[in-house]
């Protein structure tokens, strides 16, 4: 199967947080499973552009990646070259994964898929949760009313990472079916880590329980669950690392 992934940014654009890790992990996992995966993305890299070859294929960890130049300041990830590539080449794939909702590439990519009769999937990545929709409320709801609802309704599926996202999509009465596939983690990169380094660096005694909370401090990330879990772990009669 040939899969096209359209995303506004791709590794090594680590500045964009979790999706910059989870999207490549998904692509590489699909490639390892036997799919031919191609990524259309931009050279967005935060305050600076990525130093990568543009408008040509790059083999990157089993995935064919095309970086296209951003137009203007790059604030909204607009790339006319990326939109044009979707229009010209979408028909060559069996399935598209459009990792965009509010970004400009979403509509031209979806339109190209519809013209070519190619099904597309939209990963939601928390963008339809109530807290997210309240941010820039009027802009997002106007977009949904004019373009976004049709874009989502005509998708072959909505990729959710948990059932909270499924409930959020259902509350908007979207017609596309939602399914749950949690974000994957490539544990291989952690297998060779030396043990005890963090404890020594932070001066944590060996017998004390340590929990890692990875994410920004906001209500949406639920740090309260991490605090409650740590309290529960400390009450256990066994040592937790």
PDB file of C-alpha atoms in Angstrom:
ATOM      1  CA  UNK A   1       0.000   0.000   0.000  1.00  0.00           C
ATOM      2  CA  UNK A   2       1.203   3.491  -0.870  1.00  0.00           C
ATOM      3  CA  UNK A   3       0.400   6.018   1.860  1.00  0.00           C
ATOM      4  CA  UNK A   4       0.764   9.792   1.556  1.00  0.00           C
ATOM      5  CA  UNK A   5       1.147  11.743   4.802  1.00  0.00           C
ATOM      6  CA  UNK A   6       0.616  15.505   4.612  1.00  0.00           C
ATOM      7  CA  UNK A   7       1.855  17.400   7.654  1.00  0.00           C
ATOM      8  CA  UNK A   8       2.840  21.051   8.233  1.00  0.00           C
ATOM      9  CA  UNK A   9       6.096  19.998   9.938  1.00  0.00           C
ATOM     10  CA  UNK A  10       8.253  16.908  10.309  1.00  0.00           C
ATOM     11  CA  UNK A  11      11.409  15.902  12.119  1.00  0.00           C
ATOM     12  CA  UNK A  12      13.806  17.383  12.984  1.00  0.00           C
ATOM     13  CA  UNK A  13      11.288  20.159  13.780  1.00  0.00           C
ATOM     14  CA  UNK A  14      11.313  19.155  17.463  1.00  0.00           C
ATOM     15  CA  UNK A  15      10.250  22.652  18.517  1.00  0.00           C
ATOM     16  CA  UNK A  16       6.622  21.743  17.763  1.00  0.00           C
ATOM     17  CA  UNK A  17       6.404  19.255  20.615  1.00  0.00           C
ATOM     18  CA  UNK A  18       4.652  15.900  20.741  1.00  0.00           C
ATOM     19  CA  UNK A  19       3.370  15.611  17.137  1.00  0.00           C
ATOM     20  CA  UNK A  20       6.905  16.219  15.831  1.00  0.00           C
ATOM     21  CA  UNK A  21       7.779  12.940  17.573  1.00  0.00           C
ATOM     22  CA  UNK A  22       4.587  10.923  17.154  1.00  0.00           C
ATOM     23  CA  UNK A  23       4.013  11.610  13.445  1.00  0.00           C
ATOM     24  CA  UNK A  24       7.456  10.309  12.352  1.00  0.00           C
ATOM     25  CA  UNK A  25       7.063   7.336  14.715  1.00  0.00           C
ATOM     26  CA  UNK A  26       3.760   6.476  13.030  1.00  0.00           C
ATOM     27  CA  UNK A  27       5.250   6.868   9.541  1.00  0.00           C
ATOM     28  CA  UNK A  28       8.263   4.728  10.364  1.00  0.00           C
ATOM     29  CA  UNK A  29       6.067   2.071  11.933  1.00  0.00           C
ATOM     30  CA  UNK A  30       3.906   1.902   8.821  1.00  0.00           C
ATOM     31  CA  UNK A  31       7.027   1.600   6.679  1.00  0.00           C
ATOM     32  CA  UNK A  32       8.348  -1.234   8.861  1.00  0.00           C
ATOM     33  CA  UNK A  33       4.985  -2.981   8.435  1.00  0.00           C
ATOM     34  CA  UNK A  34       5.484  -2.984   4.660  1.00  0.00           C
ATOM     35  CA  UNK A  35       3.753   0.184   3.490  1.00  0.00           C
ATOM     36  CA  UNK A  36       5.414   2.638   1.115  1.00  0.00           C
ATOM     37  CA  UNK A  37       5.162   5.897   3.034  1.00  0.00           C
ATOM     38  CA  UNK A  38       5.717   9.328   1.514  1.00  0.00           C
ATOM     39  CA  UNK A  39       5.578  12.545   3.534  1.00  0.00           C
ATOM     40  CA  UNK A  40       4.785  15.963   2.074  1.00  0.00           C
ATOM     41  CA  UNK A  41       5.754  18.650   4.578  1.00  0.00           C
ATOM     42  CA  UNK A  42       7.380  22.074   4.916  1.00  0.00           C
ATOM     43  CA  UNK A  43      10.724  23.336   6.129  1.00  0.00           C
ATOM     44  CA  UNK A  44       9.099  24.879   9.214  1.00  0.00           C
ATOM     45  CA  UNK A  45      11.381  24.761  12.219  1.00  0.00           C
ATOM     46  CA  UNK A  46      10.107  27.385  14.642  1.00  0.00           C
ATOM     47  CA  UNK A  47      11.969  30.695  14.471  1.00  0.00           C
ATOM     48  CA  UNK A  48      14.252  29.250  11.798  1.00  0.00           C
ATOM     49  CA  UNK A  49      13.743  27.143   8.694  1.00  0.00           C
ATOM     50  CA  UNK A  50      15.049  23.584   8.674  1.00  0.00           C
ATOM     51  CA  UNK A  51      18.336  23.160   6.843  1.00  0.00           C
ATOM     52  CA  UNK A  52      17.066  20.452   4.481  1.00  0.00           C
ATOM     53  CA  UNK A  53      16.989  19.962   0.696  1.00  0.00           C
ATOM     54  CA  UNK A  54      13.754  21.365  -0.730  1.00  0.00           C
ATOM     55  CA  UNK A  55      11.316  19.973  -3.300  1.00  0.00           C
ATOM     56  CA  UNK A  56      13.149  16.671  -3.685  1.00  0.00           C
ATOM     57  CA  UNK A  57      12.803  13.256  -2.046  1.00  0.00           C
ATOM     58  CA  UNK A  58      14.901  12.384   0.994  1.00  0.00           C
ATOM     59  CA  UNK A  59      15.143   8.889   2.459  1.00  0.00           C
ATOM     60  CA  UNK A  60      14.708   9.346   6.204  1.00  0.00           C
ATOM     61  CA  UNK A  61      14.490   6.260   8.439  1.00  0.00           C
ATOM     62  CA  UNK A  62      12.599   4.214   5.865  1.00  0.00           C
ATOM     63  CA  UNK A  63      10.281   7.056   4.821  1.00  0.00           C
ATOM     64  CA  UNK A  64      10.406   9.186   1.675  1.00  0.00           C
ATOM     65  CA  UNK A  65      10.156  12.816   2.787  1.00  0.00           C
ATOM     66  CA  UNK A  66       9.596  15.893   0.622  1.00  0.00           C
ATOM     67  CA  UNK A  67      10.208  19.259   2.310  1.00  0.00           C
ATOM     68  CA  UNK A  68       8.609  22.269   0.599  1.00  0.00           C
ATOM     69  CA  UNK A  69       9.450  25.920   1.301  1.00  0.00           C
ATOM     70  CA  UNK A  70       7.159  28.048   3.431  1.00  0.00           C
ATOM     71  CA  UNK A  71       5.742  31.262   2.037  1.00  0.00           C
ATOM     72  CA  UNK A  72       6.121  34.503   3.970  1.00  0.00           C
ATOM     73  CA  UNK A  73       6.822  34.368   7.688  1.00  0.00           C
ATOM     74  CA  UNK A  74       5.628  30.780   7.983  1.00  0.00           C
ATOM     75  CA  UNK A  75       3.339  31.640  10.903  1.00  0.00           C
ATOM     76  CA  UNK A  76       0.444  29.658   9.463  1.00  0.00           C
ATOM     77  CA  UNK A  77       2.539  26.948   7.752  1.00  0.00           C
ATOM     78  CA  UNK A  78       1.427  28.175   4.329  1.00  0.00           C
ATOM     79  CA  UNK A  79       3.336  26.625   1.447  1.00  0.00           C
ATOM     80  CA  UNK A  80       2.026  27.021  -2.081  1.00  0.00           C
ATOM     81  CA  UNK A  81       4.556  24.408  -3.226  1.00  0.00           C
ATOM     82  CA  UNK A  82       3.129  21.866  -0.764  1.00  0.00           C
ATOM     83  CA  UNK A  83      -0.436  22.560  -1.914  1.00  0.00           C
ATOM     84  CA  UNK A  84       0.653  22.196  -5.541  1.00  0.00           C
ATOM     85  CA  UNK A  85       2.404  18.886  -4.801  1.00  0.00           C
ATOM     86  CA  UNK A  86      -0.789  17.518  -3.251  1.00  0.00           C
ATOM     87  CA  UNK A  87      -2.789  18.569  -6.293  1.00  0.00           C
ATOM     88  CA  UNK A  88      -0.343  16.997  -8.729  1.00  0.00           C
ATOM     89  CA  UNK A  89       0.546  13.751  -6.954  1.00  0.00           C
ATOM     90  CA  UNK A  90      -2.282  12.643  -4.642  1.00  0.00           C
ATOM     91  CA  UNK A  91      -3.653  10.305  -7.305  1.00  0.00           C
ATOM     92  CA  UNK A  92      -0.537   8.146  -7.047  1.00  0.00           C
ATOM     93  CA  UNK A  93      -1.413   6.860  -3.578  1.00  0.00           C
ATOM     94  CA  UNK A  94      -3.897   4.422  -2.086  1.00  0.00           C
ATOM     95  CA  UNK A  95      -4.529   6.360   1.110  1.00  0.00           C
ATOM     96  CA  UNK A  96      -3.756   9.820   2.481  1.00  0.00           C
ATOM     97  CA  UNK A  97      -3.262  10.829   6.107  1.00  0.00           C
ATOM     98  CA  UNK A  98      -3.776  14.586   6.368  1.00  0.00           C
ATOM     99  CA  UNK A  99      -2.179  15.757   9.618  1.00  0.00           C
ATOM    100  CA  UNK A 100      -3.802  19.167   9.285  1.00  0.00           C
ATOM    101  CA  UNK A 101      -6.980  20.766  10.556  1.00  0.00           C
ATOM    102  CA  UNK A 102      -6.494  24.512  10.915  1.00  0.00           C
ATOM    103  CA  UNK A 103      -3.432  24.624   8.631  1.00  0.00           C
ATOM    104  CA  UNK A 104      -3.714  25.801   4.991  1.00  0.00           C
ATOM    105  CA  UNK A 105      -2.630  22.447   3.518  1.00  0.00           C
ATOM    106  CA  UNK A 106      -5.781  20.700   4.766  1.00  0.00           C
ATOM    107  CA  UNK A 107      -8.220  21.891   2.115  1.00  0.00           C
ATOM    108  CA  UNK A 108      -6.069  21.518  -1.033  1.00  0.00           C
ATOM    109  CA  UNK A 109      -4.893  18.083   0.128  1.00  0.00           C
ATOM    110  CA  UNK A 110      -8.460  16.921   0.766  1.00  0.00           C
ATOM    111  CA  UNK A 111      -9.680  18.387  -2.535  1.00  0.00           C
ATOM    112  CA  UNK A 112      -6.926  16.560  -4.412  1.00  0.00           C
ATOM    113  CA  UNK A 113      -7.889  13.296  -2.704  1.00  0.00           C
ATOM    114  CA  UNK A 114     -11.564  13.726  -3.570  1.00  0.00           C
ATOM    115  CA  UNK A 115     -10.779  14.424  -7.221  1.00  0.00           C
ATOM    116  CA  UNK A 116      -8.570  11.337  -7.401  1.00  0.00           C
ATOM    117  CA  UNK A 117     -11.002   9.147  -5.465  1.00  0.00           C
ATOM    118  CA  UNK A 118      -8.421   8.545  -2.727  1.00  0.00           C
ATOM    119  CA  UNK A 119      -9.705   8.082   0.843  1.00  0.00           C
ATOM    120  CA  UNK A 120      -8.128  10.312   3.452  1.00  0.00           C
ATOM    121  CA  UNK A 121      -7.859  10.110   7.244  1.00  0.00           C
ATOM    122  CA  UNK A 122      -7.654  13.128   9.540  1.00  0.00           C
ATOM    123  CA  UNK A 123      -5.860  12.686  12.903  1.00  0.00           C
ATOM    124  CA  UNK A 124      -7.532  15.023  15.393  1.00  0.00           C
ATOM    125  CA  UNK A 125      -4.675  15.259  17.950  1.00  0.00           C
ATOM    126  CA  UNK A 126      -6.805  17.045  20.525  1.00  0.00           C
ATOM    127  CA  UNK A 127      -7.747  19.909  18.242  1.00  0.00           C
ATOM    128  CA  UNK A 128     -11.508  19.410  18.640  1.00  0.00           C
ATOM    129  CA  UNK A 129     -11.485  19.091  22.427  1.00  0.00           C
ATOM    130  CA  UNK A 130     -13.544  21.821  24.136  1.00  0.00           C
ATOM    131  CA  UNK A 131     -10.497  23.501  25.664  1.00  0.00           C
ATOM    132  CA  UNK A 132      -8.800  23.689  22.259  1.00  0.00           C
ATOM    133  CA  UNK A 133     -11.912  25.005  20.511  1.00  0.00           C
ATOM    134  CA  UNK A 134     -12.260  27.798  23.069  1.00  0.00           C
ATOM    135  CA  UNK A 135      -8.852  29.126  22.016  1.00  0.00           C
ATOM    136  CA  UNK A 136      -9.503  31.563  19.144  1.00  0.00           C
ATOM    137  CA  UNK A 137     -13.135  30.502  19.352  1.00  0.00           C
ATOM    138  CA  UNK A 138     -14.647  32.606  16.588  1.00  0.00           C
ATOM    139  CA  UNK A 139     -11.933  31.883  14.028  1.00  0.00           C
ATOM    140  CA  UNK A 140     -12.173  28.144  14.572  1.00  0.00           C
ATOM    141  CA  UNK A 141     -15.956  27.979  14.581  1.00  0.00           C
ATOM    142  CA  UNK A 142     -16.185  30.153  11.467  1.00  0.00           C
ATOM    143  CA  UNK A 143     -13.707  27.867   9.704  1.00  0.00           C
ATOM    144  CA  UNK A 144     -15.656  24.785  10.769  1.00  0.00           C
ATOM    145  CA  UNK A 145     -18.903  26.301   9.562  1.00  0.00           C
ATOM    146  CA  UNK A 146     -17.546  27.388   6.165  1.00  0.00           C
ATOM    147  CA  UNK A 147     -15.035  24.657   5.304  1.00  0.00           C
ATOM    148  CA  UNK A 148     -13.931  22.441   8.153  1.00  0.00           C
ATOM    149  CA  UNK A 149     -17.079  20.430   8.760  1.00  0.00           C
ATOM    150  CA  UNK A 150     -17.256  19.344   5.107  1.00  0.00           C
ATOM    151  CA  UNK A 151     -13.547  18.500   5.193  1.00  0.00           C
ATOM    152  CA  UNK A 152     -14.009  16.304   8.268  1.00  0.00           C
ATOM    153  CA  UNK A 153     -17.335  14.779   7.199  1.00  0.00           C
ATOM    154  CA  UNK A 154     -15.884  13.590   3.906  1.00  0.00           C
ATOM    155  CA  UNK A 155     -12.895  11.888   5.539  1.00  0.00           C
ATOM    156  CA  UNK A 156     -12.744   8.102   5.492  1.00  0.00           C
ATOM    157  CA  UNK A 157     -11.999   8.232   9.222  1.00  0.00           C
ATOM    158  CA  UNK A 158     -10.989  10.438  12.131  1.00  0.00           C
ATOM    159  CA  UNK A 159      -7.927   9.167  13.988  1.00  0.00           C
ATOM    160  CA  UNK A 160      -8.293   9.723  17.738  1.00  0.00           C
ATOM    161  CA  UNK A 161      -5.637   8.898  20.291  1.00  0.00           C
ATOM    162  CA  UNK A 162      -8.175   8.249  23.094  1.00  0.00           C
ATOM    163  CA  UNK A 163     -11.909   7.995  23.672  1.00  0.00           C
ATOM    164  CA  UNK A 164     -12.151  11.573  24.930  1.00  0.00           C
ATOM    165  CA  UNK A 165     -11.437  12.673  21.360  1.00  0.00           C
ATOM    166  CA  UNK A 166     -14.119  10.305  20.075  1.00  0.00           C
ATOM    167  CA  UNK A 167     -16.629  11.934  22.425  1.00  0.00           C
ATOM    168  CA  UNK A 168     -15.544  15.411  21.281  1.00  0.00           C
ATOM    169  CA  UNK A 169     -16.062  14.465  17.621  1.00  0.00           C
ATOM    170  CA  UNK A 170     -19.439  12.927  18.458  1.00  0.00           C
ATOM    171  CA  UNK A 171     -20.539  16.112  20.235  1.00  0.00           C
ATOM    172  CA  UNK A 172     -19.968  18.008  16.978  1.00  0.00           C
ATOM    173  CA  UNK A 173     -22.080  15.412  15.099  1.00  0.00           C
ATOM    174  CA  UNK A 174     -19.389  14.735  12.530  1.00  0.00           C
ATOM    175  CA  UNK A 175     -20.354  12.062  10.020  1.00  0.00           C
ATOM    176  CA  UNK A 176     -16.927  10.465   9.475  1.00  0.00           C
ATOM    177  CA  UNK A 177     -16.307   7.408  11.672  1.00  0.00           C
ATOM    178  CA  UNK A 178     -13.865   7.911  14.529  1.00  0.00           C
ATOM    179  CA  UNK A 179     -11.404   5.237  15.630  1.00  0.00           C
ATOM    180  CA  UNK A 180      -8.816   5.065  18.400  1.00  0.00           C
ATOM    181  CA  UNK A 181      -5.113   4.329  17.915  1.00  0.00           C
ATOM    182  CA  UNK A 182      -2.939   5.653  20.780  1.00  0.00           C
ATOM    183  CA  UNK A 183       0.303   7.429  20.032  1.00  0.00           C
ATOM    184  CA  UNK A 184       3.155   4.975  19.610  1.00  0.00           C
ATOM    185  CA  UNK A 185       6.485   5.197  21.386  1.00  0.00           C
ATOM    186  CA  UNK A 186       9.696   3.765  19.980  1.00  0.00           C
ATOM    187  CA  UNK A 187      11.172   2.301  23.151  1.00  0.00           C
ATOM    188  CA  UNK A 188      14.401   1.237  21.426  1.00  0.00           C
ATOM    189  CA  UNK A 189      15.982   4.644  21.991  1.00  0.00           C
ATOM    190  CA  UNK A 190      15.659   4.193  25.768  1.00  0.00           C
ATOM    191  CA  UNK A 191      17.135   0.676  26.000  1.00  0.00           C
ATOM    192  CA  UNK A 192      20.749   1.819  26.303  1.00  0.00           C
ATOM    193  CA  UNK A 193      20.202   4.611  28.833  1.00  0.00           C
ATOM    194  CA  UNK A 194      22.374   4.382  31.934  1.00  0.00           C
ATOM    195  CA  UNK A 195      20.361   3.829  35.102  1.00  0.00           C
ATOM    196  CA  UNK A 196      20.604   6.189  38.057  1.00  0.00           C
ATOM    197  CA  UNK A 197      21.854   9.189  36.034  1.00  0.00           C
ATOM    198  CA  UNK A 198      18.778  11.312  36.747  1.00  0.00           C
ATOM    199  CA  UNK A 199      18.823  10.454  40.446  1.00  0.00           C
ATOM    200  CA  UNK A 200      22.464  11.451  40.774  1.00  0.00           C
ATOM    201  CA  UNK A 201      21.977  14.630  38.750  1.00  0.00           C
ATOM    202  CA  UNK A 202      19.005  15.781  40.848  1.00  0.00           C
ATOM    203  CA  UNK A 203      20.254  14.404  44.155  1.00  0.00           C
ATOM    204  CA  UNK A 204      17.351  11.953  44.592  1.00  0.00           C
ATOM    205  CA  UNK A 205      18.093   9.127  47.040  1.00  0.00           C
ATOM    206  CA  UNK A 206      17.947   5.603  45.609  1.00  0.00           C
ATOM    207  CA  UNK A 207      14.979   4.537  47.703  1.00  0.00           C
ATOM    208  CA  UNK A 208      12.689   7.394  46.687  1.00  0.00           C
ATOM    209  CA  UNK A 209       9.922   6.994  44.110  1.00  0.00           C
ATOM    210  CA  UNK A 210      10.395   8.925  40.856  1.00  0.00           C
ATOM    211  CA  UNK A 211       7.631   9.644  38.347  1.00  0.00           C
ATOM    212  CA  UNK A 212       8.099  11.363  34.990  1.00  0.00           C
ATOM    213  CA  UNK A 213       5.371  13.739  33.784  1.00  0.00           C
ATOM    214  CA  UNK A 214       6.084  14.701  30.200  1.00  0.00           C
ATOM    215  CA  UNK A 215       4.066  17.610  28.839  1.00  0.00           C
ATOM    216  CA  UNK A 216       3.387  21.279  29.352  1.00  0.00           C
ATOM    217  CA  UNK A 217       1.705  22.376  32.586  1.00  0.00           C
ATOM    218  CA  UNK A 218      -1.882  23.033  31.562  1.00  0.00           C
ATOM    219  CA  UNK A 219      -5.305  21.609  32.427  1.00  0.00           C
ATOM    220  CA  UNK A 220      -5.540  19.769  29.122  1.00  0.00           C
ATOM    221  CA  UNK A 221      -2.502  17.628  29.993  1.00  0.00           C
ATOM    222  CA  UNK A 222      -4.045  16.657  33.363  1.00  0.00           C
ATOM    223  CA  UNK A 223      -1.012  17.010  35.667  1.00  0.00           C
ATOM    224  CA  UNK A 224      -3.430  16.349  38.549  1.00  0.00           C
ATOM    225  CA  UNK A 225      -3.561  12.699  37.469  1.00  0.00           C
ATOM    226  CA  UNK A 226       0.230  12.484  37.691  1.00  0.00           C
ATOM    227  CA  UNK A 227       0.174  13.945  41.210  1.00  0.00           C
ATOM    228  CA  UNK A 228      -2.531  11.485  42.307  1.00  0.00           C
ATOM    229  CA  UNK A 229      -0.646   8.578  40.722  1.00  0.00           C
ATOM    230  CA  UNK A 230       2.565   9.561  42.489  1.00  0.00           C
ATOM    231  CA  UNK A 231       0.751   9.694  45.822  1.00  0.00           C
ATOM    232  CA  UNK A 232      -0.723   6.250  45.163  1.00  0.00           C
ATOM    233  CA  UNK A 233       2.686   4.863  44.141  1.00  0.00           C
ATOM    234  CA  UNK A 234       4.306   6.155  47.323  1.00  0.00           C
ATOM    235  CA  UNK A 235       1.695   4.285  49.352  1.00  0.00           C
ATOM    236  CA  UNK A 236       2.622   0.966  47.765  1.00  0.00           C
ATOM    237  CA  UNK A 237       4.693  -1.453  49.868  1.00  0.00           C
ATOM    238  CA  UNK A 238       7.154  -1.978  47.006  1.00  0.00           C
ATOM    239  CA  UNK A 239       9.777   0.292  45.525  1.00  0.00           C
ATOM    240  CA  UNK A 240       8.698   1.935  42.219  1.00  0.00           C
ATOM    241  CA  UNK A 241      11.308   3.216  39.779  1.00  0.00           C
TER     242      UNK A 241
END
